[in-house]
Amino acid sequence: MNAYVYGYGPEGKERLIVVDLGVTFPDMDSTPGVDLIMADLSWLEENVDRIEAIFITHAHEDHIGALPHWWPRLRKPVYARKFTAKIGTMKLEEAGHPSDTVTVVEPRPQVIEAGPFKVQFVPLSHSIPESSALVIDTPAGRIVHTGDFKLDGNPVVGEPFDPLLWHEIAHEGQGVKVLVCDSTNVFSPQPGRSEATLAEPLRDFIAAQKGMVVATTFASNVARLKTLAEAGRAAGRSICLLGRAMKKMVAAAEETGVLTGMPGTIPAEAAVEVPRDNLLLLVTGSQGERRAATAQLSRGKYLGLEMKEGDTFLFSSRVIPGNERGVIRIINNFSEMGVDVVDDQGGLYHVSGHANRPDLEAVHDLLRPKILIPMHGEHRHLRKHAKIGTAKGIASEVATNGTMVDLTGDRPKVVEYIETGRSYLDGSALIGAMDGVVRDRIRMALNGLVLITVIIDEDEQPLGEPWVELMGLPSRGRTGADLTQQIEEELTDFLERASVKMIASDDKLDEGMRRIARQVAMEEIGKKPEVVVVVSRLVAD
């Protein structure tokens, strides 16, 4: 859910730029039925006339996924590099927004002027093409916003990390005043490894397998897809991509010229005819997503293809914390089929796209900032990163969500806290996390639902008996009697005893019938369900 705001100007009238508009993904436990989760940008909406522009550092969902949902409310110029702009434009077009919303920017030395800000995109290596840091020059000094990055001199696809370029940036003018820096791998003690180191292990692994080989990785990791495809081709296997997101990323990378030399692929309908020993499937769903190709294969056939005993499934990825349950379910499903599942083997078949602690310290030493603001991590990551900066003599501050920090002095100073939270994309509607929609959904899932319908005639008398429908509740309880019938009988007795005044009041009827339904359910099944009462009143002509 990355979304950062920089401001410069008189207090309360600062001109603003927004960096990244990202999403995170829901889970069935806490956000059932929700499609996407993103930051609540109400504060930005209230100050939309102060926003100069939106800058997107790269095309990962946690940095660009909210663009089509929040851009209509902000309607400001969007800047991104070619590949990122292509992904952003596709998202905007799918949502029905103009295709010319995103402006393609070349890397440094091109400068975008946005009010008091002068912004340059500077190439960095990451696990997606054309990831960029932003060099943000202001009248108060230079800010380097790293975005997501690693120190990789040979990332296979995309630009390498260029220390000479960053040395130049660090020594221009007054140098770097503020470093706002990725903290994801601050607890990893060894220097990060290059994407290029995976080519030989993957080639040897695929060449040694019998039967069909299926590999999954992040759909956006175009370099990994190319490495896997080349390993498959070297083993004499045909390559098939499965999953809409993966096909979209590869197509966008080839169209924008960042991916070249990708081995040719075949469609699923052709893959069905290829002997299993000669086939490599590259599939989406490395995080256990239920609708992705990996999960579909673990449940049976997908597009005519299925795993069988003796086949091999490779996770060329790491499991993001929180996704373990879904991944383990898939692994067990494959195990029951007799499929051999191989994970990243301690880094043999996967490397991270983020800088480890020694790499972060190398960036500190290279840029020599006066202030460090850790970003992109849980609180423990930010706190650890800040401690490392402080130990080096860099003034550091942990800025949690909603924190406004003054960066103009020699030390960062927290000056305000903006009310922040989450927004949910629920179907096609954008709702607030505190609106009660998801809360009610969870309550219905946990407690079940009783729907009561009663008709009141023109004389304020019940017309027939009330009828009851149950959802998510057992039909029989402690006594073995039919629960629906029990509730209906108790409600009928209640209506026969009810006063005219009570029957004339929808609120009193609702309260009384709700109480009886919950009481009967509690006695029979030990639950107090959610209750909906529908009172229909007939009106005389």
Coordinates of C-alpha atoms in Angstrom, one line a residue:
M1 CA 0.0 0.0 0.0
N2 CA 2.9 2.4 -0.7
A3 CA 1.8 6.0 -0.9
Y4 CA 4.2 8.8 0.1
V5 CA 3.6 12.6 -0.1
Y6 CA 6.3 15.3 -0.2
G7 CA 5.4 18.9 0.4
Y8 CA 7.2 22.3 0.2
G9 CA 5.9 25.8 1.0
P10 CA 4.3 27.8 3.7
E11 CA 2.7 25.7 6.5
G12 CA -0.7 24.5 5.5
K13 CA -0.2 25.7 1.9
E14 CA 2.6 23.4 0.8
R15 CA 2.6 22.2 -2.8
L16 CA 2.5 18.4 -2.9
I17 CA 3.8 15.5 -5.0
V18 CA 2.6 11.9 -4.5
V19 CA 5.0 9.0 -4.9
D20 CA 3.4 5.6 -5.6
L21 CA -0.2 4.4 -5.2
G22 CA -0.1 0.8 -4.2
V23 CA -2.3 -2.0 -2.9
T24 CA -2.1 -5.0 -0.7
F25 CA -4.2 -8.2 -0.9
P26 CA -7.0 -9.4 1.3
D27 CA -7.4 -12.7 3.2
M28 CA -10.5 -14.6 4.0
D29 CA -10.0 -14.3 7.8
S30 CA -10.0 -10.5 8.1
T31 CA -11.3 -9.2 4.8
P32 CA -13.6 -11.8 3.2
G33 CA -14.9 -10.9 -0.2
V34 CA -12.7 -7.9 -0.6
D35 CA -10.7 -7.6 -3.9
L36 CA -8.0 -5.2 -3.0
I37 CA -6.8 -3.1 0.0
M38 CA -5.2 0.3 -0.4
A39 CA -4.4 3.3 1.7
D40 CA -7.2 5.7 2.6
L41 CA -6.2 8.9 0.8
S42 CA -9.0 11.1 2.2
W43 CA -6.4 13.7 3.3
L44 CA -5.1 13.9 -0.2
E45 CA -8.7 14.3 -1.6
E46 CA -9.2 17.2 0.9
N47 CA -6.0 18.9 -0.4
V48 CA -6.2 17.8 -4.0
D49 CA -5.8 21.5 -5.2
R50 CA -2.3 21.5 -3.7
I51 CA -1.1 18.3 -5.6
E52 CA 1.2 19.0 -8.5
A53 CA 1.8 15.4 -9.8
I54 CA 2.0 11.7 -9.1
F55 CA 5.2 9.7 -9.6
I56 CA 5.3 5.9 -9.9
T57 CA 8.7 4.3 -9.1
H58 CA 7.9 0.9 -10.6
A59 CA 5.1 -1.5 -11.7
H60 CA 4.8 -3.8 -8.7
E61 CA 1.2 -3.9 -7.4
D62 CA 2.2 -2.6 -4.0
H63 CA 3.3 0.6 -5.8
I64 CA 1.0 1.0 -8.7
G65 CA -2.1 -1.1 -8.0
A66 CA -4.2 1.7 -6.6
L67 CA -3.7 4.0 -9.5
P68 CA -6.9 3.2 -11.5
H69 CA -8.9 3.4 -8.3
W70 CA -7.6 6.7 -6.8
W71 CA -6.6 8.6 -10.0
P72 CA -10.3 9.5 -10.8
R73 CA -10.5 11.3 -7.4
L74 CA -7.1 13.1 -7.7
R75 CA -6.9 13.7 -11.5
K76 CA -3.3 14.9 -11.5
P77 CA -0.5 14.3 -14.0
V78 CA 1.1 10.9 -13.6
Y79 CA 4.8 10.3 -14.5
A80 CA 6.6 6.9 -14.9
R81 CA 9.2 5.3 -17.0
K82 CA 8.2 3.4 -20.2
F83 CA 7.5 -0.1 -18.8
T84 CA 5.8 1.2 -15.7
A85 CA 3.8 3.6 -17.8
K86 CA 2.7 0.7 -20.0
I87 CA 1.4 -1.3 -17.0
G88 CA -0.2 1.8 -15.5
T89 CA -1.9 2.7 -18.8
M90 CA -3.3 -0.9 -19.2
K91 CA -4.8 -0.7 -15.7
L92 CA -6.3 2.7 -16.3
E93 CA -7.8 1.6 -19.6
E94 CA -9.3 -1.5 -18.0
A95 CA -11.0 0.7 -15.5
G96 CA -12.3 3.0 -18.3
H97 CA -10.0 5.9 -17.8
P98 CA -8.1 7.9 -20.5
S99 CA -5.1 6.1 -22.1
D100 CA -3.1 9.3 -22.1
T101 CA -3.1 9.8 -18.4
V102 CA 0.5 8.6 -17.8
T103 CA 3.4 10.6 -19.2
V104 CA 6.4 8.5 -20.2
V105 CA 9.7 9.9 -18.7
E106 CA 13.2 9.1 -19.6
P107 CA 15.8 8.4 -16.9
R108 CA 18.2 11.1 -15.6
P109 CA 19.2 13.6 -16.9
Q110 CA 15.6 14.4 -17.8
V111 CA 14.0 16.6 -15.1
I112 CA 10.3 16.9 -14.4
E113 CA 9.4 20.2 -12.8
A114 CA 6.3 20.0 -10.5
G115 CA 5.8 23.2 -8.6
P116 CA 8.8 23.7 -6.3
F117 CA 10.1 20.1 -7.0
K118 CA 12.5 19.0 -9.7
V119 CA 12.3 15.3 -10.1
Q120 CA 14.6 12.8 -11.9
F121 CA 14.1 9.1 -12.3
V122 CA 17.3 7.2 -11.7
P123 CA 17.6 3.5 -12.8
L124 CA 18.0 0.8 -10.1
S125 CA 18.0 -3.0 -10.2
H126 CA 15.0 -4.8 -8.6
S127 CA 12.8 -7.8 -9.4
I128 CA 10.9 -6.0 -12.1
P129 CA 12.2 -4.0 -15.1
E130 CA 12.9 -0.3 -15.0
S131 CA 12.5 0.2 -11.2
S132 CA 13.7 3.7 -10.4
A133 CA 14.7 5.8 -7.5
L134 CA 13.6 9.4 -7.5
V135 CA 16.0 12.3 -7.0
I136 CA 13.8 15.1 -5.7
D137 CA 15.4 18.5 -5.6
T138 CA 13.7 21.2 -3.5
P139 CA 14.8 24.7 -2.3
A140 CA 15.5 23.1 1.0
G141 CA 17.8 20.4 -0.3
R142 CA 18.0 17.1 -2.2
I143 CA 15.9 14.0 -1.3
V144 CA 16.7 10.5 -2.6
H145 CA 13.6 8.3 -2.5
T146 CA 15.0 4.8 -3.4
G147 CA 11.8 2.9 -4.0
D148 CA 12.5 -0.8 -4.0
F149 CA 16.0 -1.8 -5.0
K150 CA 19.0 -4.1 -4.8
L151 CA 22.6 -3.8 -5.7
D152 CA 22.9 -6.0 -8.8
G153 CA 25.4 -5.4 -11.5
N154 CA 23.8 -8.0 -13.8
P155 CA 20.0 -8.2 -13.3
V156 CA 19.5 -10.2 -16.6
V157 CA 16.6 -7.9 -17.6
G158 CA 16.6 -4.1 -16.8
E159 CA 19.4 -1.8 -15.8
P160 CA 22.2 -2.6 -13.3
F161 CA 23.0 -0.6 -10.2
D162 CA 25.5 2.0 -11.3
P163 CA 27.7 3.2 -8.3
L164 CA 29.4 5.8 -10.4
L165 CA 26.1 7.4 -11.3
W166 CA 25.1 7.5 -7.6
H167 CA 28.5 8.9 -6.6
E168 CA 27.8 11.7 -9.0
I169 CA 24.3 12.3 -7.5
A170 CA 25.8 12.3 -4.0
H171 CA 28.4 15.0 -4.9
E172 CA 26.3 17.4 -6.8
G173 CA 25.5 20.7 -5.2
Q174 CA 25.1 20.4 -1.4
G175 CA 24.9 16.6 -1.6
V176 CA 22.0 14.4 -0.4
K177 CA 20.1 15.9 2.5
V178 CA 17.5 13.1 3.0
L179 CA 17.6 9.4 2.1
V180 CA 14.2 7.8 2.2
C181 CA 15.2 4.1 1.9
D182 CA 13.9 0.6 1.3
S183 CA 14.1 -1.4 4.6
T184 CA 12.7 -4.8 3.5
N185 CA 15.8 -7.0 4.0
V186 CA 17.5 -5.0 6.8
F187 CA 17.6 -8.3 8.9
S188 CA 19.5 -10.2 6.1
P189 CA 23.1 -10.2 7.2
Q190 CA 24.8 -11.3 4.0
P191 CA 25.3 -9.2 0.8
G192 CA 22.6 -9.8 -1.8
R193 CA 23.2 -12.1 -4.7
S194 CA 22.7 -11.2 -8.4
E195 CA 19.8 -12.5 -10.5
A196 CA 22.5 -13.8 -12.9
T197 CA 23.7 -16.4 -10.3
L198 CA 20.5 -18.4 -10.8
A199 CA 21.1 -19.3 -14.5
E200 CA 23.3 -22.3 -13.9
P201 CA 21.5 -23.9 -10.9
L202 CA 18.2 -23.6 -12.7
R203 CA 19.6 -25.0 -16.0
D204 CA 21.1 -28.0 -14.1
F205 CA 17.9 -28.6 -12.1
I206 CA 15.5 -28.6 -15.1
A207 CA 17.9 -30.7 -17.1
A208 CA 17.9 -33.4 -14.4
Q209 CA 14.2 -33.8 -14.1
K210 CA 11.9 -36.5 -15.6
G211 CA 8.3 -35.9 -16.4
M212 CA 6.7 -32.5 -16.7
V213 CA 8.4 -29.6 -14.9
V214 CA 6.3 -26.7 -13.6
A215 CA 7.8 -23.6 -12.1
T216 CA 6.2 -20.6 -10.4
T217 CA 7.6 -17.2 -9.6
F218 CA 6.2 -13.7 -9.3
A219 CA 4.5 -12.8 -12.5
S220 CA 6.3 -9.5 -12.7
N221 CA 9.8 -11.0 -12.3
V222 CA 10.5 -10.9 -16.0
A223 CA 14.2 -11.7 -15.6
R224 CA 13.4 -14.9 -13.7
L225 CA 10.9 -15.9 -16.4
K226 CA 13.5 -15.4 -19.0
T227 CA 16.1 -17.4 -17.0
L228 CA 13.6 -20.3 -16.4
A229 CA 12.6 -20.3 -20.1
E230 CA 16.2 -20.4 -21.3
A231 CA 16.9 -23.3 -18.9
G232 CA 13.9 -25.1 -20.2
R233 CA 14.9 -24.6 -23.8
A234 CA 18.5 -25.8 -23.0
A235 CA 16.9 -29.0 -21.7
G236 CA 14.9 -29.5 -24.9
R237 CA 11.6 -28.5 -23.4
S238 CA 8.8 -26.5 -25.0
I239 CA 7.8 -23.5 -22.8
C240 CA 4.2 -22.6 -21.9
L241 CA 3.1 -19.6 -19.9
L242 CA 0.0 -20.0 -17.8
G243 CA -1.7 -17.1 -16.0
R244 CA -3.1 -13.8 -17.3
A245 CA -0.8 -11.6 -15.2
M246 CA 2.3 -13.4 -16.4
K247 CA 1.4 -13.2 -20.0
K248 CA 0.5 -9.5 -19.6
M249 CA 3.9 -8.7 -18.0
V250 CA 5.9 -10.5 -20.6
A251 CA 3.9 -8.9 -23.4
A252 CA 4.4 -5.4 -21.9
A253 CA 8.1 -6.0 -21.4
E254 CA 8.6 -7.1 -25.0
E255 CA 6.5 -4.3 -26.4
T256 CA 8.4 -1.7 -24.5
G257 CA 11.8 -3.2 -25.4
V258 CA 13.0 -4.1 -21.9
L259 CA 12.8 -7.8 -22.6
T260 CA 14.6 -9.2 -25.6
G261 CA 15.7 -12.8 -26.5
M262 CA 12.9 -14.4 -24.6
P263 CA 12.5 -18.0 -25.8
G264 CA 9.3 -18.6 -27.8
T265 CA 6.3 -20.0 -26.0
I266 CA 3.4 -22.2 -27.0
P267 CA -0.3 -21.9 -25.9
A268 CA -1.9 -24.2 -23.5
E269 CA -3.9 -26.0 -26.2
A270 CA -0.6 -26.9 -27.9
A271 CA 1.1 -27.8 -24.7
V272 CA -1.5 -30.6 -24.1
E273 CA 0.0 -32.4 -27.1
V274 CA 3.6 -32.2 -26.1
P275 CA 5.2 -35.2 -24.3
R276 CA 5.5 -34.6 -20.6
D277 CA 9.3 -35.0 -20.6
N278 CA 9.6 -32.2 -23.1
L279 CA 7.4 -29.6 -21.4
L280 CA 8.0 -26.7 -19.0
L281 CA 5.1 -24.7 -17.6
L282 CA 5.8 -21.3 -16.1
V283 CA 2.7 -20.5 -14.0
T284 CA 1.3 -17.8 -11.7
G285 CA 0.4 -18.3 -8.1
S286 CA 3.6 -18.4 -6.1
Q287 CA 1.9 -17.0 -3.1
G288 CA -0.9 -19.6 -3.0
E289 CA -3.6 -17.4 -4.7
R290 CA -6.7 -19.6 -5.0
R291 CA -7.6 -18.5 -8.6
A292 CA -4.1 -18.6 -10.0
A293 CA -2.7 -21.3 -12.2
T294 CA -0.6 -23.0 -9.4
A295 CA -3.7 -23.5 -7.2
Q296 CA -5.8 -24.6 -10.1
L297 CA -3.2 -27.3 -11.1
S298 CA -3.1 -28.5 -7.4
R299 CA -6.8 -29.1 -7.5
G300 CA -6.9 -31.0 -10.8
K301 CA -6.9 -30.0 -14.5
Y302 CA -6.2 -26.5 -15.7
L303 CA -6.8 -25.6 -19.4
G304 CA -6.4 -29.3 -20.1
L305 CA -3.1 -29.7 -18.3
E306 CA -2.6 -31.7 -15.1
M307 CA 0.1 -32.8 -12.8
K308 CA 0.9 -36.5 -12.4
E309 CA 3.1 -38.7 -10.3
G310 CA 6.8 -38.2 -11.2
D311 CA 6.3 -34.6 -12.3
T312 CA 8.2 -31.8 -10.5
F313 CA 7.0 -28.4 -9.2
L314 CA 9.5 -25.7 -8.4
F315 CA 8.9 -22.6 -6.3
S316 CA 11.4 -20.1 -7.7
S317 CA 10.2 -17.5 -5.1
R318 CA 9.9 -16.9 -1.4
V319 CA 6.7 -17.0 0.5
I320 CA 5.6 -13.6 1.7
P321 CA 4.7 -13.7 5.4
G322 CA 1.0 -14.3 5.8
N323 CA 0.7 -16.5 2.7
E324 CA 2.1 -19.7 4.2
R325 CA -1.2 -21.4 4.7
G326 CA -2.2 -21.2 1.0
V327 CA 1.2 -22.3 -0.2
I328 CA 1.3 -25.3 2.2
R329 CA -2.2 -26.4 1.1
I330 CA -0.9 -26.4 -2.5
I331 CA 2.2 -28.3 -1.6
N332 CA 0.1 -31.0 0.2
N333 CA -2.2 -31.3 -2.8
F334 CA 0.7 -31.9 -5.1
S335 CA 2.2 -34.4 -2.6
E336 CA -1.0 -36.4 -2.7
M337 CA -0.6 -36.5 -6.5
G338 CA 2.9 -37.9 -6.2
V339 CA 4.4 -34.7 -7.5
D340 CA 7.9 -33.7 -6.2
V341 CA 7.8 -30.1 -4.8
V342 CA 11.1 -28.1 -4.6
D343 CA 11.3 -24.8 -2.9
D344 CA 14.1 -22.1 -3.3
Q345 CA 16.6 -24.4 -1.4
G346 CA 18.1 -21.6 0.7
G347 CA 18.6 -19.3 -2.2
L348 CA 19.7 -21.8 -4.9
Y349 CA 16.7 -21.1 -7.1
H350 CA 15.7 -17.7 -5.9
V351 CA 17.3 -14.3 -5.0
S352 CA 15.6 -11.4 -3.4
G353 CA 14.8 -8.1 -5.2
H354 CA 15.7 -6.0 -2.1
A355 CA 19.0 -4.8 -0.7
N356 CA 20.3 -6.7 2.4
R357 CA 21.8 -5.0 5.4
P358 CA 25.4 -4.8 4.0
D359 CA 24.0 -3.3 0.8
L360 CA 21.9 -0.8 2.7
E361 CA 25.0 0.3 4.6
A362 CA 26.9 0.6 1.3
V363 CA 24.2 3.0 0.0
H364 CA 24.5 5.0 3.3
D365 CA 28.2 5.3 2.7
L366 CA 27.9 6.1 -1.0
L367 CA 25.2 8.9 -0.6
R368 CA 26.2 10.1 2.9
P369 CA 22.8 11.7 3.7
K370 CA 22.3 14.0 6.6
I371 CA 18.9 12.4 7.4
L372 CA 17.6 8.9 7.0
I373 CA 13.9 8.0 6.8
P374 CA 13.5 4.2 6.6
M375 CA 10.5 3.0 4.5
H376 CA 9.0 -0.1 3.0
G377 CA 9.0 -2.6 5.9
E378 CA 7.2 -3.5 9.0
H379 CA 7.8 -1.4 12.1
R380 CA 10.6 -3.7 13.3
H381 CA 12.4 -3.2 9.9
L382 CA 12.0 0.6 10.0
R383 CA 13.3 0.7 13.6
K384 CA 16.3 -1.5 12.9
H385 CA 17.2 0.5 9.8
A386 CA 16.9 3.7 11.8
K387 CA 19.3 2.3 14.5
I388 CA 21.8 1.4 11.8
G389 CA 21.6 5.0 10.5
T390 CA 21.9 6.5 13.9
A391 CA 25.0 4.4 14.7
K392 CA 26.6 5.9 11.5
G393 CA 25.9 9.4 12.7
I394 CA 22.9 9.9 10.4
A395 CA 19.9 11.6 12.0
S396 CA 17.1 9.0 11.6
E397 CA 13.4 8.9 12.3
V398 CA 10.8 6.1 12.2
A399 CA 7.8 7.5 10.3
T400 CA 4.8 5.3 10.7
N401 CA 1.6 5.6 8.6
G402 CA 0.2 9.1 8.8
T403 CA 3.4 10.7 10.2
M404 CA 4.3 14.2 8.8
V405 CA 8.0 14.9 9.2
D406 CA 9.7 18.2 8.8
L407 CA 13.0 17.5 6.9
T408 CA 14.2 21.1 6.5
G409 CA 16.4 21.1 9.7
D410 CA 19.5 19.2 10.6
R411 CA 17.3 16.5 12.2
P412 CA 13.9 15.1 11.2
K413 CA 11.1 16.5 13.3
V414 CA 7.6 14.9 13.6
V415 CA 5.2 17.9 13.3
E416 CA 1.8 16.3 12.8
Y417 CA -0.1 13.0 12.4
I418 CA -2.6 12.7 9.6
E419 CA -5.6 10.5 10.1
T420 CA -5.0 7.5 7.9
G421 CA -6.4 4.0 7.4
R422 CA -7.4 1.6 4.7
S423 CA -9.8 1.6 1.8
Y424 CA -11.3 -1.6 0.3
L425 CA -12.1 -2.4 -3.3
D426 CA -15.2 -4.5 -2.8
G427 CA -16.4 -5.6 -6.2
S428 CA -16.4 -2.3 -8.1
A429 CA -17.1 -0.1 -5.0
L430 CA -14.4 1.7 -3.0
I431 CA -15.4 1.6 0.7
G432 CA -13.7 2.6 3.9
A433 CA -12.4 0.0 6.3
M434 CA -14.5 1.4 9.1
D435 CA -17.8 1.6 7.1
G436 CA -19.0 -1.6 8.6
V437 CA -19.5 -3.6 5.4
V438 CA -16.8 -6.1 6.0
R439 CA -17.5 -6.2 9.7
D440 CA -21.1 -7.2 9.0
R441 CA -19.9 -9.8 6.5
I442 CA -17.6 -11.4 9.1
R443 CA -20.4 -11.4 11.6
M444 CA -22.7 -13.2 9.2
A445 CA -19.9 -15.7 8.4
L446 CA -19.3 -16.4 12.1
N447 CA -22.8 -16.4 13.4
G448 CA -25.1 -17.3 10.4
L449 CA -28.2 -15.4 9.4
V450 CA -31.9 -15.7 10.2
L451 CA -34.3 -13.9 7.8
I452 CA -37.8 -13.3 9.2
T453 CA -40.6 -12.1 7.0
V454 CA -44.0 -11.1 8.3
I455 CA -47.0 -9.4 6.6
I456 CA -49.3 -7.0 8.4
D457 CA -52.8 -6.4 6.9
E458 CA -54.8 -3.2 6.7
D459 CA -56.2 -3.7 10.2
E460 CA -52.8 -4.0 11.8
Q461 CA -53.1 -7.7 12.2
P462 CA -50.6 -10.4 11.1
L463 CA -51.6 -12.0 7.8
G464 CA -50.8 -15.7 8.3
E465 CA -47.8 -16.8 10.2
P466 CA -44.2 -15.4 9.9
W467 CA -41.8 -17.4 7.9
V468 CA -38.1 -18.0 8.5
E469 CA -35.1 -18.7 6.3
L470 CA -31.8 -19.8 7.7
M471 CA -28.4 -19.3 6.1
G472 CA -25.1 -20.7 7.5
L473 CA -26.9 -22.4 10.4
P474 CA -27.6 -26.1 11.2
S475 CA -31.2 -27.2 10.5
R476 CA -31.5 -29.0 13.8
G477 CA -30.1 -28.4 17.3
R478 CA -30.0 -29.8 20.8
T479 CA -33.5 -31.2 20.9
G480 CA -33.4 -32.6 17.4
A481 CA -36.4 -30.4 16.3
D482 CA -36.4 -28.4 13.1
L483 CA -34.8 -25.0 14.0
T484 CA -36.8 -23.1 11.4
Q485 CA -40.1 -24.5 12.6
Q486 CA -39.2 -23.8 16.3
I487 CA -38.4 -20.1 15.5
E488 CA -41.6 -19.7 13.5
E489 CA -43.7 -21.2 16.3
E490 CA -42.2 -18.8 18.9
L491 CA -42.7 -15.9 16.6
T492 CA -46.3 -16.8 15.9
D493 CA -46.9 -16.9 19.7
F494 CA -45.3 -13.6 20.1
L495 CA -47.5 -11.9 17.4
E496 CA -50.6 -13.4 18.9
R497 CA -49.8 -11.8 22.3
A498 CA -48.5 -8.5 20.9
S499 CA -50.4 -5.3 21.5
V500 CA -51.8 -3.2 18.6
K501 CA -49.3 -0.5 19.6
M502 CA -46.4 -2.9 19.1
I503 CA -47.7 -4.3 15.8
A504 CA -48.1 -0.8 14.5
S505 CA -44.4 0.0 15.2
D506 CA -41.8 -1.5 12.8
D507 CA -39.0 -0.8 15.2
K508 CA -40.7 -2.6 18.1
L509 CA -41.7 -5.5 15.9
D510 CA -38.1 -5.7 14.7
E511 CA -36.7 -5.6 18.2
G512 CA -39.1 -8.2 19.6
M513 CA -38.8 -10.7 16.7
R514 CA -35.0 -10.4 16.6
R515 CA -34.7 -11.1 20.3
I516 CA -36.9 -14.2 20.1
A517 CA -35.0 -15.6 17.1
R518 CA -31.7 -15.2 18.8
Q519 CA -33.0 -16.7 22.0
V520 CA -34.3 -19.8 20.3
A521 CA -31.1 -20.2 18.3
M522 CA -29.0 -19.8 21.4
E523 CA -31.0 -22.5 23.3
E524 CA -30.9 -25.0 20.3
I525 CA -27.5 -24.5 18.7
G526 CA -25.5 -22.3 21.1
K527 CA -25.2 -19.3 18.7
K528 CA -26.7 -15.9 18.4
P529 CA -27.1 -15.4 14.7
E530 CA -27.5 -12.1 12.8
V531 CA -31.2 -11.5 12.2
V532 CA -32.9 -9.5 9.5
V533 CA -36.6 -8.8 9.9
V534 CA -38.7 -7.8 6.9
V535 CA -42.1 -6.3 7.8
S536 CA -44.5 -5.8 4.8
R537 CA -47.6 -3.8 5.4
L538 CA -50.7 -3.9 3.2
V539 CA -52.4 -0.6 2.5
A540 CA -56.1 -0.3 1.7
D541 CA -57.1 1.2 -1.7

